[in-house]
């Protein structure tokens, strides 16, 4: 819909958009700035915005106290690995639901979504005990498995919506051309769905990156991702804002970079289906 | 080889019967056209042959062998879809080569066959383009190219021309006809357009609500339709149906006469009528008239007939071209 807008209205909307964007972005900016302050400057009243003694000592101290790279590595392995495995399961599942639906497909989809509404604490104890008995506590495999299961309904749902948009004729043409089911999915469906798959993966990776409940409860050291790294800055010594900010900046930096370079995919992914 | 037989084929979608027991025999090399109004089950019947749908009961035989349990990939048939269904992410070259790759052909064989198909279809200059960069007619050609490289047992076309404009449609119709003459491969062509059916087919299969109404050559259907449905569907403009004294006198419940099989006089004849509209095409004149007591009549007169609205005329059917139908709509001989 191309609506004619008066210039005044357009300026107004633009300003409002920037304002909202700034409000949302401000906490991140503030964290980033604080990470370069001394602890004293960090709690100074009135707050110092840009004019303070810029220092890297927080980063040095954070690195000294805890091994950032190990946590970051775990985060990357967990969020990318878990969702990649999830994707391998979700593509055939979404194919079946989109192109060969049965009577109960809609119910199945709703049921999968409903698992997302269940409070996680409800199953914490059984899962914890299972993990303990299977020796999966604090292991990348165990946590990766849980993260994969957490996102699977979302990945299947998103792929399902994308696949529904693909004309079934094209897949049937591939079948007529002698493609096996695997080839049909590999050479025809997947390449056509690349934008959808990319934005789905991006969203899923961000969700896993931010997942704190299970990672904090099931991992203590070896398999602990950046959520544990951040959490370790809250407790015993009281709050050290500047160091906490430095740790936070480090924790969100990788995902922020990933998000920055894939904005377009992300926006398309998040608004998909909303506007047609 | 590519003979196709259907034996009491039925298809129901969730309890709704769409194909009600079709028996059909299509010989190797034949150009068969399935024609019928929209929703009569033409596409479904074609998809049953292709294997894209499973029969509810009955059998499909290809070269005498039942293929009920054979998937579409293994039936050796090629299909051209109404929507073209090209692979949007592949170049024209890869679209055409896809089936050969799936069959595991060697690279040089693929290259040679693609080049040959492209040359046949005037696509050589477009091989590196993506489907979205082609016109409708070119996309149609790619879809056909994709089918011919496979050297299938039979081609299945599902309303392949309905997305093209009128002049391109006529041109493609001729091209597909020539293709059939060259390849001599069995073709099954689905259309709702009886003109396409009449001009292209060796054998026309008229479908009505999921059943075969009549099978025959174009002229058989034109000259001897077996019932009201086929009589009304084949031929343009449509056959006139007349009830009342003049049909009773000839021993029929309903009498059918094609617009081109009448004599028109301004002085005397069997059916007095009033001209409503005369369409002058130059070669012919189509006259829409209202017959006294028999309702609307369509007449087709050769050349230019000097008729005007509201003029009184007298229409006489040519006795040899009259079709007679009983109360059930079946032909009486
Ligand atoms: N997958 C399907 N599920 C349910 N009904 C279908 C399906 N495909 C076709 N039909 C129904 O079968 C009938 C015949 O359809 P189709 O074969 O496409 O007709 P045609 O090609 O002659 O226009 C229609 O009433 C259509 O609604
Ligand atoms: Mg159809």
Coordinates of C-alpha atoms and ligand atoms in Angstrom, one line a residue, chain B residues 13-14 16-19 36-45 47 53 158-159 190 192 207, ligand 1:
Chain B
X13 CA -10.4 -36.7 -2.0
X14 CA -11.5 -37.3 1.5
X16 CA -15.6 -36.7 -2.4
X17 CA -15.4 -38.7 -5.6
X18 CA -13.6 -36.7 -8.3
X19 CA -12.9 -39.4 -10.9
X36 CA -13.9 -30.6 -20.3
X37 CA -15.2 -27.7 -18.3
X38 CA -13.2 -26.4 -15.3
X39 CA -13.4 -28.7 -12.3
X40 CA -14.4 -31.8 -14.2
X41 CA -11.2 -33.7 -13.1
X42 CA -8.9 -33.3 -16.1
X43 CA -5.9 -32.3 -14.0
X44 CA -6.6 -35.0 -11.4
X45 CA -6.7 -37.6 -14.2
X47 CA -1.8 -36.4 -12.1
X53 CA -1.7 -38.7 -7.0
X158 CA -1.6 -29.5 -18.1
X159 CA -3.2 -26.5 -19.7
X190 CA -5.2 -31.2 -20.9
X192 CA -10.6 -26.6 -21.1
X207 CA -14.7 -35.4 -19.5
Ligands
LIG1 N1 -5.9 -32.2 -3.6 C1 -7.3 -32.1 -3.7 N2 -8.0 -32.1 -2.6 C2 -9.4 -32.0 -2.6 N3 -10.1 -31.8 -3.8 C3 -9.4 -31.7 -4.9 C4 -8.0 -31.8 -4.9 N4 -7.5 -31.7 -6.2 C5 -8.6 -31.5 -7.0 N5 -9.8 -31.5 -6.2 C6 -11.1 -31.3 -6.6 O1 -11.4 -32.2 -7.7 C7 -12.1 -31.6 -8.7 C8 -11.4 -31.7 -10.0 O2 -10.3 -30.9 -10.0 P1 -9.3 -30.8 -11.2 O3 -8.9 -32.1 -11.6 O4 -8.2 -29.8 -10.9 O5 -10.2 -30.2 -12.4 P2 -9.8 -29.5 -13.8 O6 -8.4 -29.7 -14.0 O7 -10.7 -30.3 -14.8 O8 -10.3 -28.1 -13.7 C9 -12.4 -30.2 -8.3 O9 -13.7 -30.2 -7.7 C10 -11.4 -30.0 -7.2 O10 -11.9 -29.1 -6.3

